[in-house]
Short mmCIF file of C-alpha atoms and ligand atoms in Angstrom, two decimals:
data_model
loop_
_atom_site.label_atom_id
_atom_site.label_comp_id
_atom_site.label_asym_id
_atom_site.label_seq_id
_atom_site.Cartn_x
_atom_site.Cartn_y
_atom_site.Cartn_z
CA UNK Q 1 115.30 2.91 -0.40
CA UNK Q 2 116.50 1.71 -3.44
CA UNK Q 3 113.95 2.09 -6.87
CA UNK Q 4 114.13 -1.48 -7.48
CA UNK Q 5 113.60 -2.45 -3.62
CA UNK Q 6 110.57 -1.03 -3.77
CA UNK Q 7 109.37 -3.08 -7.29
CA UNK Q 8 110.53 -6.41 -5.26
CA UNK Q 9 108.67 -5.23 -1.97
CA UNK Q 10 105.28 -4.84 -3.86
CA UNK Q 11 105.96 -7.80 -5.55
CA UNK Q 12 105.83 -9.48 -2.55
CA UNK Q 13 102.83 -8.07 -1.22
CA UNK Q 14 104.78 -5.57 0.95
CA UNK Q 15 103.67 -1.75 1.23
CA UNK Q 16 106.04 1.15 1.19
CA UNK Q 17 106.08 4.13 3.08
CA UNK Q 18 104.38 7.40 1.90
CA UNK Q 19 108.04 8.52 1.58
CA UNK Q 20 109.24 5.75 -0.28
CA UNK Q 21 106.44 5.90 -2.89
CA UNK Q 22 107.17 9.74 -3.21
CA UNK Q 23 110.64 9.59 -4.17
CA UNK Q 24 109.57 6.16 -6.25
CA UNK Q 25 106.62 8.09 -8.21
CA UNK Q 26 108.42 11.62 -8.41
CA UNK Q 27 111.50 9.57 -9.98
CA UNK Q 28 109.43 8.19 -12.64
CA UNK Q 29 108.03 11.57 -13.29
CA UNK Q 30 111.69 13.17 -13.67
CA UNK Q 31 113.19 10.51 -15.80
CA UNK Q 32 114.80 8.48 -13.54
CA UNK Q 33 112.93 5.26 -13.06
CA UNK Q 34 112.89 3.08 -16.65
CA UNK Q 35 109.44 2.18 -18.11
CA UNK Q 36 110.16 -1.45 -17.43
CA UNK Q 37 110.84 -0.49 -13.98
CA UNK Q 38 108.00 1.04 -13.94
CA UNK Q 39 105.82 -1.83 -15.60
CA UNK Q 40 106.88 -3.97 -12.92
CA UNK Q 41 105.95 -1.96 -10.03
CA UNK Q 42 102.29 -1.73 -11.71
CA UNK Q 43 101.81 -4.99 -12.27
CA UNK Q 44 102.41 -5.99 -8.77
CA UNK Q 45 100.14 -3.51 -7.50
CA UNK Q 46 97.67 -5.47 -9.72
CA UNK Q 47 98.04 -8.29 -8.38
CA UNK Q 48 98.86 -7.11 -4.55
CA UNK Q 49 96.76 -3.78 -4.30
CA UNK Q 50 97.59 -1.42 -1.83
CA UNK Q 51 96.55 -0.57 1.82
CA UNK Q 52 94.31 1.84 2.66
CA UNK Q 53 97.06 4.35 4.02
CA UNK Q 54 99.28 3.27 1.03
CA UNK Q 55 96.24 4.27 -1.47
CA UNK Q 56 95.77 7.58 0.67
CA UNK Q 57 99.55 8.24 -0.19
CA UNK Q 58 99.47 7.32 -3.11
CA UNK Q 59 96.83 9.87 -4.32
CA UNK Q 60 97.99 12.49 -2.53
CA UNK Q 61 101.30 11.93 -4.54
CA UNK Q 62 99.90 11.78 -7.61
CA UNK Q 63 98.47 15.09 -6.64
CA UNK Q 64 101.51 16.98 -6.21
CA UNK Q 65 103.24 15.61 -8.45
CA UNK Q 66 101.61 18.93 -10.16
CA UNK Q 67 99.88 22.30 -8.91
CA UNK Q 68 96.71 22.24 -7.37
CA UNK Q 69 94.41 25.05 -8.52
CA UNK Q 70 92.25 26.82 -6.30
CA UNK Q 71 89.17 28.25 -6.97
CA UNK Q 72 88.05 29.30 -3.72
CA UNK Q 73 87.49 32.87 -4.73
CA UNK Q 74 84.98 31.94 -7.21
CA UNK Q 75 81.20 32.98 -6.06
CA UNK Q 76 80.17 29.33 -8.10
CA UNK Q 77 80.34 26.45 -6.77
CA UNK Q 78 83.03 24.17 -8.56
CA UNK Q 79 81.96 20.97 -9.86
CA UNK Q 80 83.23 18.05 -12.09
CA UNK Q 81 82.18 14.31 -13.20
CA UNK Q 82 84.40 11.58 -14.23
CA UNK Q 83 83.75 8.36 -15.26
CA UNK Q 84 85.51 5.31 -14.96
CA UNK Q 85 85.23 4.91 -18.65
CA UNK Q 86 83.51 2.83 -21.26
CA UNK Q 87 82.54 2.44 -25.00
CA UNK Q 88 80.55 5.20 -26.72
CA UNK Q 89 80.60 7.34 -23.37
CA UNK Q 90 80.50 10.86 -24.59
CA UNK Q 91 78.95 12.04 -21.58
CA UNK Q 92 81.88 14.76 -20.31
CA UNK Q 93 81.20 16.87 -23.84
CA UNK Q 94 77.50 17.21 -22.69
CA UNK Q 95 77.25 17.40 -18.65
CA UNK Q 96 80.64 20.21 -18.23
CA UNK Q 97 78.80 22.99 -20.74
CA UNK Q 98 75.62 21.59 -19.70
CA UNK Q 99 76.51 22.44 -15.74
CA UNK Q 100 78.65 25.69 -16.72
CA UNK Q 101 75.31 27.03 -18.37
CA UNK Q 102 73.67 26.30 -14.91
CA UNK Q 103 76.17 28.42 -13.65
CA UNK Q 104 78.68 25.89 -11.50
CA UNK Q 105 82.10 26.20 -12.70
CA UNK Q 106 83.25 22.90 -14.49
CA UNK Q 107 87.51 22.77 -14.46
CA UNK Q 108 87.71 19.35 -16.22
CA UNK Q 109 90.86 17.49 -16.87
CA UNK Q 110 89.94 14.27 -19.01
CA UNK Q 111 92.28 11.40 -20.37
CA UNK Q 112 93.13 9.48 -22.86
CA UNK Q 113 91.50 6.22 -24.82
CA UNK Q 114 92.31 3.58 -22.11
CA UNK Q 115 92.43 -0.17 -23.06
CA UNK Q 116 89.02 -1.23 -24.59
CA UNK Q 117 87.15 2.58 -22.96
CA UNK Q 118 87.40 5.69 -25.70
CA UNK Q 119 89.02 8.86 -23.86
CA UNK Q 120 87.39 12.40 -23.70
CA UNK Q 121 90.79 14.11 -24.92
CA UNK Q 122 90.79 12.07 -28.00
CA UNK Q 123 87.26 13.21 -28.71
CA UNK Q 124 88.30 17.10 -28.12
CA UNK Q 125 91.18 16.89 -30.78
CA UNK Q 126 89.19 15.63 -33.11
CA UNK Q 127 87.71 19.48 -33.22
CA UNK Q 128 89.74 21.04 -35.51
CA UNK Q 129 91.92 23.16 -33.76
CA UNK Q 130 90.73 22.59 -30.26
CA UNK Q 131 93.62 22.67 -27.50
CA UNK Q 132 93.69 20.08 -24.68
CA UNK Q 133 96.88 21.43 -23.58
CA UNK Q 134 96.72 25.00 -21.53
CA UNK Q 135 99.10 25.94 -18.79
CA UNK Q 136 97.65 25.90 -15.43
CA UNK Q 137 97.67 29.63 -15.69
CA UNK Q 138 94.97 29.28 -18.81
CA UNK Q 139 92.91 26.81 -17.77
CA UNK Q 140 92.54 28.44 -14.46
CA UNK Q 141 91.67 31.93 -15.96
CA UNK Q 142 89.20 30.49 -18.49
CA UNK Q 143 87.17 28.60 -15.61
CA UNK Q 144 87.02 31.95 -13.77
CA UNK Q 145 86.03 34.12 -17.00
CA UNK Q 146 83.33 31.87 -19.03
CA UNK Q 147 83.04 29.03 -16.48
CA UNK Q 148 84.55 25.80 -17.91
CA UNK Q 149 87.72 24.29 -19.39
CA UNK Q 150 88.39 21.00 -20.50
CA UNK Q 151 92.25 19.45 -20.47
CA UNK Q 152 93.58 16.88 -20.55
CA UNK Q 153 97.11 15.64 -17.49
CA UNK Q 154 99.39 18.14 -18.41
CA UNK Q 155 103.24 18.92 -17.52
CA UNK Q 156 101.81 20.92 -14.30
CA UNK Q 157 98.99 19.57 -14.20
CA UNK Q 158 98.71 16.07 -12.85
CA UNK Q 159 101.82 14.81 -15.00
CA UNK Q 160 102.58 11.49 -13.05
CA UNK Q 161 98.97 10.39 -13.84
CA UNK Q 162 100.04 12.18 -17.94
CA UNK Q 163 103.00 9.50 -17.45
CA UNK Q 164 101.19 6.27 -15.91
CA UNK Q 165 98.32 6.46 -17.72
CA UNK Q 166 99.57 5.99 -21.41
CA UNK Q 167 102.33 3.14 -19.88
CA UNK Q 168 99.12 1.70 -17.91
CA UNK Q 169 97.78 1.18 -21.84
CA UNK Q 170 100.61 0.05 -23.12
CA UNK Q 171 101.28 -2.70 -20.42
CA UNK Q 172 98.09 -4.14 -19.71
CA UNK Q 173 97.96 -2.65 -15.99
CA UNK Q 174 94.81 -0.70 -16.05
CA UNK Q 175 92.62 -3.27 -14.04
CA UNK Q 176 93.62 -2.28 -10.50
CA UNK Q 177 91.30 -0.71 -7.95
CA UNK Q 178 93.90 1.39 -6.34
CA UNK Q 179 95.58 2.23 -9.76
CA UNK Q 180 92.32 3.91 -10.85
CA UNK Q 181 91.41 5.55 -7.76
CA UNK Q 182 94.96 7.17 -7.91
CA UNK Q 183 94.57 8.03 -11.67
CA UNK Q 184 90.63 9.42 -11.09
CA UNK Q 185 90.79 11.52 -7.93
CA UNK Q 186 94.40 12.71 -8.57
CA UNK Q 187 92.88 14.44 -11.71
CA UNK Q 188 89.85 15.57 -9.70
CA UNK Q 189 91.53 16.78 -6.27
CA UNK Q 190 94.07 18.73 -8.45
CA UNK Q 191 90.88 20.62 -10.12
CA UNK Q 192 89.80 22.38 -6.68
CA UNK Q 193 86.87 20.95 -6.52
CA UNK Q 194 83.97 21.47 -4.11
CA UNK Q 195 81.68 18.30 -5.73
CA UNK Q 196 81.96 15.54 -7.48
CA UNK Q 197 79.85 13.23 -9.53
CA UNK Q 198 81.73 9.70 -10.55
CA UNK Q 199 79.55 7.39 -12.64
CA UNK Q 200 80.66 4.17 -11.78
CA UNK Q 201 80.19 1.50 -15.23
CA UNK Q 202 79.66 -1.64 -14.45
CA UNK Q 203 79.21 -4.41 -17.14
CA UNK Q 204 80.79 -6.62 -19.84
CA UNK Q 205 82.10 -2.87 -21.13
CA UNK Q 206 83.85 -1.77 -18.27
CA UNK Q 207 86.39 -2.10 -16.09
CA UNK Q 208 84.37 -3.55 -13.29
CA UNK Q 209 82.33 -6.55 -14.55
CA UNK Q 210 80.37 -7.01 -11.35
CA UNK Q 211 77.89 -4.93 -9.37
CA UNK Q 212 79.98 -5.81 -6.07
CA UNK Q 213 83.41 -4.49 -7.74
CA UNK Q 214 82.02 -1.70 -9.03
CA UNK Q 215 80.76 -1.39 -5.64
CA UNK Q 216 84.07 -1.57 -4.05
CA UNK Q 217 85.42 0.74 -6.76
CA UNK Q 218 82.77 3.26 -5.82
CA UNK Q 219 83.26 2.97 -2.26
CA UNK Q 220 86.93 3.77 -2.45
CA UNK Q 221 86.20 6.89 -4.60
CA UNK Q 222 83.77 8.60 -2.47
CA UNK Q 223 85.90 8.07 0.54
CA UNK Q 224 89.14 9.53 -0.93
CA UNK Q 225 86.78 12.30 -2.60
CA UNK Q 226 85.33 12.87 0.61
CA UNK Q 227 88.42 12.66 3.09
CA UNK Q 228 89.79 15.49 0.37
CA UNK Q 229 86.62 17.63 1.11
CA UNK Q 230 84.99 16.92 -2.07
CA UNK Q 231 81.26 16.29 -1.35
CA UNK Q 232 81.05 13.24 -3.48
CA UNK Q 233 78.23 10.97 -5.34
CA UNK Q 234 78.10 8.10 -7.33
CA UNK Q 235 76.08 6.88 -9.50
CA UNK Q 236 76.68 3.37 -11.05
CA UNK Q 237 75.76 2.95 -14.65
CA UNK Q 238 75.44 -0.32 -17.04
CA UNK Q 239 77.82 -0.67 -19.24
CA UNK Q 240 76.62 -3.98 -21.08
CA UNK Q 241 76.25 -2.15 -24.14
CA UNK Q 242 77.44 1.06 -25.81
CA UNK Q 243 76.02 3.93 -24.39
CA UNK Q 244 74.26 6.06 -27.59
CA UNK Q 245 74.35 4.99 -31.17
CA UNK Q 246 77.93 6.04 -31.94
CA UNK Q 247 81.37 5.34 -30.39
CA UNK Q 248 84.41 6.91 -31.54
CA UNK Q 249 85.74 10.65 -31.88
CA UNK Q 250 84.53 12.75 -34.59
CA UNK Q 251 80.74 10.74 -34.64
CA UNK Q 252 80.65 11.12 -30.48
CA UNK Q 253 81.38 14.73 -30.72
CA UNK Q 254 78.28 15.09 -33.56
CA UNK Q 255 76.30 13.30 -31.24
CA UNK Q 256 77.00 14.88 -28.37
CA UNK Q 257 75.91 18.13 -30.33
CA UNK Q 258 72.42 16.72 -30.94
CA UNK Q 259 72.47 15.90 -27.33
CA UNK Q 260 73.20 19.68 -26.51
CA UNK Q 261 70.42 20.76 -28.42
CA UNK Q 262 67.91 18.16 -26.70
CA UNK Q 263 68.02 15.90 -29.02
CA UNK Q 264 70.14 12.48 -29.68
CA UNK Q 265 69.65 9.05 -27.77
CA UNK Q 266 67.61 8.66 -24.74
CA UNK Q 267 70.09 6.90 -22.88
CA UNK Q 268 72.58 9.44 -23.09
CA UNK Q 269 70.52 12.31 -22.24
CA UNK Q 270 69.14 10.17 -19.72
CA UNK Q 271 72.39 9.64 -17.90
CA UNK Q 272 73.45 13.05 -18.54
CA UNK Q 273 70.45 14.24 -16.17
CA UNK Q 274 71.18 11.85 -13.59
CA UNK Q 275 74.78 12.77 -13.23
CA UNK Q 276 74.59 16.50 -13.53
CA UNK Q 277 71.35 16.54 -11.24
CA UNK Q 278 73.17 15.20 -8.11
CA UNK Q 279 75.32 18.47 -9.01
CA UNK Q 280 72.91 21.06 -9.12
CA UNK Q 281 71.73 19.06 -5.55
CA UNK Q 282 75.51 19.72 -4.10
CA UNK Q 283 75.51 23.38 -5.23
CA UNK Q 284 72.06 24.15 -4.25
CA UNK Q 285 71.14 25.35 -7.45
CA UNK Q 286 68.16 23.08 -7.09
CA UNK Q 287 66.26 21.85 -3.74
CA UNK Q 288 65.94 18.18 -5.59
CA UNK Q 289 66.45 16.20 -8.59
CA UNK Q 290 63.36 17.33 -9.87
CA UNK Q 291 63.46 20.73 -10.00
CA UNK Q 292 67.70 20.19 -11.32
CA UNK Q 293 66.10 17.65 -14.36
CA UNK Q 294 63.85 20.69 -15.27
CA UNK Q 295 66.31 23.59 -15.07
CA UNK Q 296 68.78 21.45 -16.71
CA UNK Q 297 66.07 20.22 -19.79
CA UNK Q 298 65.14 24.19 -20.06
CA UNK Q 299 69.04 24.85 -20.65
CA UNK Q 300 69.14 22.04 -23.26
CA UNK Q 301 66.28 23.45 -25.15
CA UNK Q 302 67.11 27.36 -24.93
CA UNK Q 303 70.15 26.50 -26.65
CA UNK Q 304 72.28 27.80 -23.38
CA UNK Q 305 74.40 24.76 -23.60
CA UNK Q 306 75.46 24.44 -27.01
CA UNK Q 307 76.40 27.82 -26.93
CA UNK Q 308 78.39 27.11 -23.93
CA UNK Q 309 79.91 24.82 -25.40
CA UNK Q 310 80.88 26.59 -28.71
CA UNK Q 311 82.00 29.09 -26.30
CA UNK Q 312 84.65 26.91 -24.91
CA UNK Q 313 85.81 25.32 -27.73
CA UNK Q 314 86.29 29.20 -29.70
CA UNK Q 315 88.04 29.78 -26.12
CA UNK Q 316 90.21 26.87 -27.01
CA UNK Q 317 91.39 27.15 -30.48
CA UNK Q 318 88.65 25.32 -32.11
CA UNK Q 319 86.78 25.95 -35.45
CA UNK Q 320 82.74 26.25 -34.12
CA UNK Q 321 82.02 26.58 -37.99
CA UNK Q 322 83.05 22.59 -38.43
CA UNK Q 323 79.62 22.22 -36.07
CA UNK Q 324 77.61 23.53 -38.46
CA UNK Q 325 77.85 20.79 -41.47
CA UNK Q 326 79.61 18.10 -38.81
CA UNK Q 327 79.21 15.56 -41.66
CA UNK Q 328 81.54 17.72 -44.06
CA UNK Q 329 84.16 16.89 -41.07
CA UNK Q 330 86.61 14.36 -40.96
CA UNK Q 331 84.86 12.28 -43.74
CA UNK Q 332 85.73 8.61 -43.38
CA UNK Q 333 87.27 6.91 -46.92
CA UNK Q 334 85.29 3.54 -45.88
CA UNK Q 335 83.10 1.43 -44.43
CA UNK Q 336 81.72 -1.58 -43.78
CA UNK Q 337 77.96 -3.21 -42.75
CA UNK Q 338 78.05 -6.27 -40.02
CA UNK Q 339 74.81 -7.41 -40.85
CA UNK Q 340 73.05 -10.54 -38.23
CA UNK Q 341 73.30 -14.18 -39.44
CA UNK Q 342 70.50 -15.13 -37.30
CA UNK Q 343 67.00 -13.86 -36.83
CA UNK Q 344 65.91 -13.63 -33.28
CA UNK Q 345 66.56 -11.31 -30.36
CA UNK Q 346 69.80 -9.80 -29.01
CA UNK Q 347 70.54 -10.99 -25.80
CA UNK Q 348 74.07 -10.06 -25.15
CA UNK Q 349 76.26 -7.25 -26.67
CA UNK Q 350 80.49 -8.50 -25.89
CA UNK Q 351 81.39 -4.38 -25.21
CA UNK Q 352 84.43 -4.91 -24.23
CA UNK Q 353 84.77 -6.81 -27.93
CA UNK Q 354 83.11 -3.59 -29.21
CA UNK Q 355 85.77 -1.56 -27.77
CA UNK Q 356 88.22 -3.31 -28.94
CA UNK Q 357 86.75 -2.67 -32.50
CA UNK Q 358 86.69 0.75 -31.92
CA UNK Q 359 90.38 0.77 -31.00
CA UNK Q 360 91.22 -1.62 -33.78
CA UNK Q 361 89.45 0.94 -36.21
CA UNK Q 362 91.90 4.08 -35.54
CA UNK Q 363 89.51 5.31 -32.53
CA UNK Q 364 91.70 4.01 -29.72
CA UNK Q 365 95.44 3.08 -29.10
CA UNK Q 366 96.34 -1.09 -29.76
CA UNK Q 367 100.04 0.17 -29.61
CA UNK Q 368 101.43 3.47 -27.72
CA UNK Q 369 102.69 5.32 -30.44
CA UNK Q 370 99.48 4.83 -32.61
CA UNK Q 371 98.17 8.05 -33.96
CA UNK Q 372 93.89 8.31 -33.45
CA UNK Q 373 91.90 8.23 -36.66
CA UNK Q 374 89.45 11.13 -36.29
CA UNK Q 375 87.04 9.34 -39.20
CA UNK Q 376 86.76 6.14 -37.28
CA UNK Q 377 83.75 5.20 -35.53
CA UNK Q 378 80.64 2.78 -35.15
CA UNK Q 379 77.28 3.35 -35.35
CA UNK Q 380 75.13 0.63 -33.44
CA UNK Q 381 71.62 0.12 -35.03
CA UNK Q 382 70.77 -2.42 -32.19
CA UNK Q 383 70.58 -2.87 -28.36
CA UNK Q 384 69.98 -5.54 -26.31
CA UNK Q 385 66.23 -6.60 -26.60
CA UNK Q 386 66.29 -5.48 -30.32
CA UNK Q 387 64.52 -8.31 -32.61
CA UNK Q 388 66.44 -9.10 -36.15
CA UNK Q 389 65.88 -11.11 -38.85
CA UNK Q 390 68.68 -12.49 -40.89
CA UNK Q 391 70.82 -9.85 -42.98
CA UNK Q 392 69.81 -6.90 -40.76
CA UNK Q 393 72.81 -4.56 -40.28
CA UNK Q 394 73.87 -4.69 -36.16
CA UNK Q 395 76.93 -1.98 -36.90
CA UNK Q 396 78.23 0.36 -39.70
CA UNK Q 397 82.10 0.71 -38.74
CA UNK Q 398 84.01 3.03 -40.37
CA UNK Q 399 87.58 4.72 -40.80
CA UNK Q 400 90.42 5.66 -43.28
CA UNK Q 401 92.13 2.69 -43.48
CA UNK Q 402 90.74 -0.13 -45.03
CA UNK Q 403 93.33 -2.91 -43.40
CA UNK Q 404 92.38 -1.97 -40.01
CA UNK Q 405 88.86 -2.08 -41.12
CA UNK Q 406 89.17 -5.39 -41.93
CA UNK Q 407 90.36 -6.14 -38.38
CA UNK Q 408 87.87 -4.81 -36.45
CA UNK Q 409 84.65 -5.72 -39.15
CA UNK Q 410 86.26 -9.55 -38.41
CA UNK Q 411 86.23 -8.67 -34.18
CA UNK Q 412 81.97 -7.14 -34.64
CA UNK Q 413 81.46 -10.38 -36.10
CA UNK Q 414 81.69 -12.10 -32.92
CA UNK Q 415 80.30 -9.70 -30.74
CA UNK Q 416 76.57 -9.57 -30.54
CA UNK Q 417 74.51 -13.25 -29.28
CA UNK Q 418 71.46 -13.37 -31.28
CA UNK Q 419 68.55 -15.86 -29.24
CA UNK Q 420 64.72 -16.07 -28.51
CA UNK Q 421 64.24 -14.49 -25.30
CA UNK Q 422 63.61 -10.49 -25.15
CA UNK Q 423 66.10 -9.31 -22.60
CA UNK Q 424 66.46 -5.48 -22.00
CA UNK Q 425 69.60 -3.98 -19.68
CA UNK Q 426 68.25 -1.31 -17.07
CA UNK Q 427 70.41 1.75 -17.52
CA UNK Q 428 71.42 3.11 -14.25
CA UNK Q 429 71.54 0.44 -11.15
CA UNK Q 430 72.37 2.30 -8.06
CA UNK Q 431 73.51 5.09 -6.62
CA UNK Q 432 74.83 6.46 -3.01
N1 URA P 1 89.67 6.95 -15.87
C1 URA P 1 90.83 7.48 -15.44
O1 URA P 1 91.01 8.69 -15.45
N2 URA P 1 91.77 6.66 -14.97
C2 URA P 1 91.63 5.31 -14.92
O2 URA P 1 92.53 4.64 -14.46
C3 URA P 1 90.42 4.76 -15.39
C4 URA P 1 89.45 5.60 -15.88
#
């Protein structure tokens, strides 16, 4: 069938064969289907979705559009998390050396900054030095010698998701369920994975505004993690406000280091725990989450995870030494103070406002061929539930460029509903 037949079938709420998505996907992969062509195709999948054996197709397309890597020789079991993405989310840098210090082996490929969400990769680069781009033949020896790797979609590696993804940005098509199920699990399926943790936001910050779609969202992961052999959890986390106290690249990497060493927000850690514990449960390196929350808290303490992860990164081209005076790194020309015009209590944070500040800042793409601003960040001083009084700072943004920090200075002003009851946002709702 035709390329374009199969752009006017979906946009008629038609399916295509597993064959006729193949050649469609692998086309776009090699060059031969336009970005507009593309862009079409997407957006009617937005609107139309996919069936259930379309969506099994489709993943299993995304997978080889690449090599698979097995690690089925490995003694360790072989675990991963991946989130669905959200603002000031700098789990990945803590859990993957935090796990690979347990002793599972962690082969993580990460993305991108994705619409309003910041993106692990972006976060790695901003390590002087650090490489997010091995061949498989790398990353696959560096998981079996020290235990972890983090990537990001390369040319054999997952490349239609490398492709989709950024265009998905640029076009406004990341809101799909069976677009992101495709993009997640083709990354994960492609590691070799025997379990899987997927923390599942759900708030004015994510993806999925509502408990039910995150739901459905979570549903459809664990089953196509599952029917791929994965043993699979999920765990579905709030994303009404910025996880931490900092979102960006350079100032989420610093804070994931105090995390490492036991230290840093409560919320984070506290996440942290609950994802990497259902590991240790898959792997029976622990009987139960209790015992996993105090062999993992022992491993944050002993310092076995921040040398893990310095490990990685000298593995990976990085400079360690910039982790040892962070704030001597990637030193931002400017800032700016968004201070509360009303006294009170804050009741709702916008994140998905907040994330778009972020991007606006340098830390995220507004256009495809922006370049990320490893200086630009935010530091939150409240949450929701936090009292103020007029003139209190509610952010510190900051950056190298003092136009864009204009921009998104004018977006925090609008973010954050100041009134006079004391609301508080449980962190974690659910989990199957
Ligand atoms: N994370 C991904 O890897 N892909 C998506 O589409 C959304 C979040």
């Amino acid at each position: 069938m035709a390329n374009l037949e199969i752009v006017y079938r979906k946009q008629k709420g038609l399916a295509a064969s597993k064959g006729e998505l193949e050649s469609f996907i692998n086309n776009y992969v090699n060059d031969q289907i336009s970005d507009s062509e593309m862009t079409e195709w997407l957006k009617a999948v937005c609107i139309h979705g996919m069936t259930a054996e379309e969506l099994s197709g489709f993943i299993d397309i995304m997978v080889h559009s690449g090599r698979h890597m097995d690690f089925s020789h490995l003694d360790s079991f072989v675990g991963d998390k991946h989130s669905t993405g959200g603002v000031g989310d700098k789990i990945s840098l803590i859990i993957a050396p935090l796990l690979s210090a347990a002793g599972i082996a962690v082969p993580m490929i990460s993305g991108r900054a994705l619409g309003h969400t910041g993106g692990t990769l972006d976060k790695l680069e901003s390590i002087p030095g650090f490489s997010t781009n091995l061949s498989l033949t790398q990353f696959q020896k560096q998981v079996e010698t020290i235990g972890i790797a983090m990537i990001g979609q390369t040319d054999d590696i997952c490349p239609a998701d490398k492709k989709m993804y950024a265009l998905r940005d640029a076009t406004g098509t990341v809101e799909s369920f069976p677009l992101i199920v495709g993009s997640i699990m083709s990354k994960k399926i492609a590691e070799g994975l025997n379990g899987l943790v997927l923390d599942v936001k759900c708030g004015n910050g994510a993806f999925m505004k509502t408990y039910r779609d995150a739901q459905i969202l979570g549903t459809l992961l664990k089953e196509s993690g599952e029917n791929s052999g994965i043993i699979t959890d999920v765990v579905f986390s709030n994303m009404n406000q910025p996880l931490g106290q900092f979102s960006g690249c350079w100032c989420e990497v610093k804070e994931a280091l105090e995390c490492l060493k036991g230290n840093g927000p409560k919320d984070t850690l506290e996440l942290t725990l609950e994802l990497a514990s259902r590991l240790m449960v898959q792997g029976k390196l622990a009987e139960n989450f209790i015992e996993s929350r105090a062999i993992l808290n022992t491993l944050l303490d002993d310092g076995s995870a921040y040398s893990k992860f310095v490990e990685m990164v000298k593995v990976q081209g990085g400079n360690s030494d910039s982790f040892l005076k962070p704030d001597y790194v990637h030193i931002p020309s400017d800032e700016l103070i968004v201070a509360s015009q009303k006294s009170g209590f804050v009741e709702i944070m916008d994140t998905y406002s907040i994330g778009i500040a972020c991007a606006l800042a340098g830390c995220g793409y507004m256009k495809s061929n922006d370049n990320i601003d490893p200086t630009a960040g935010l530091e939150c001083f409240v949450k929701v539930g936090t009292e103020v009084r007029v003139g209190d700072p509610l952010f510190r943004i900051f950056n190298s460029n003092k136009s864009k920090l204009v921009k998104a200075e004018n977006k925090l002003k609008k973010v954050v509903t100041i009134g006079e009851s004391q609301k508080t946002e449980q962190l974690i709702f659910n989990s199957n």
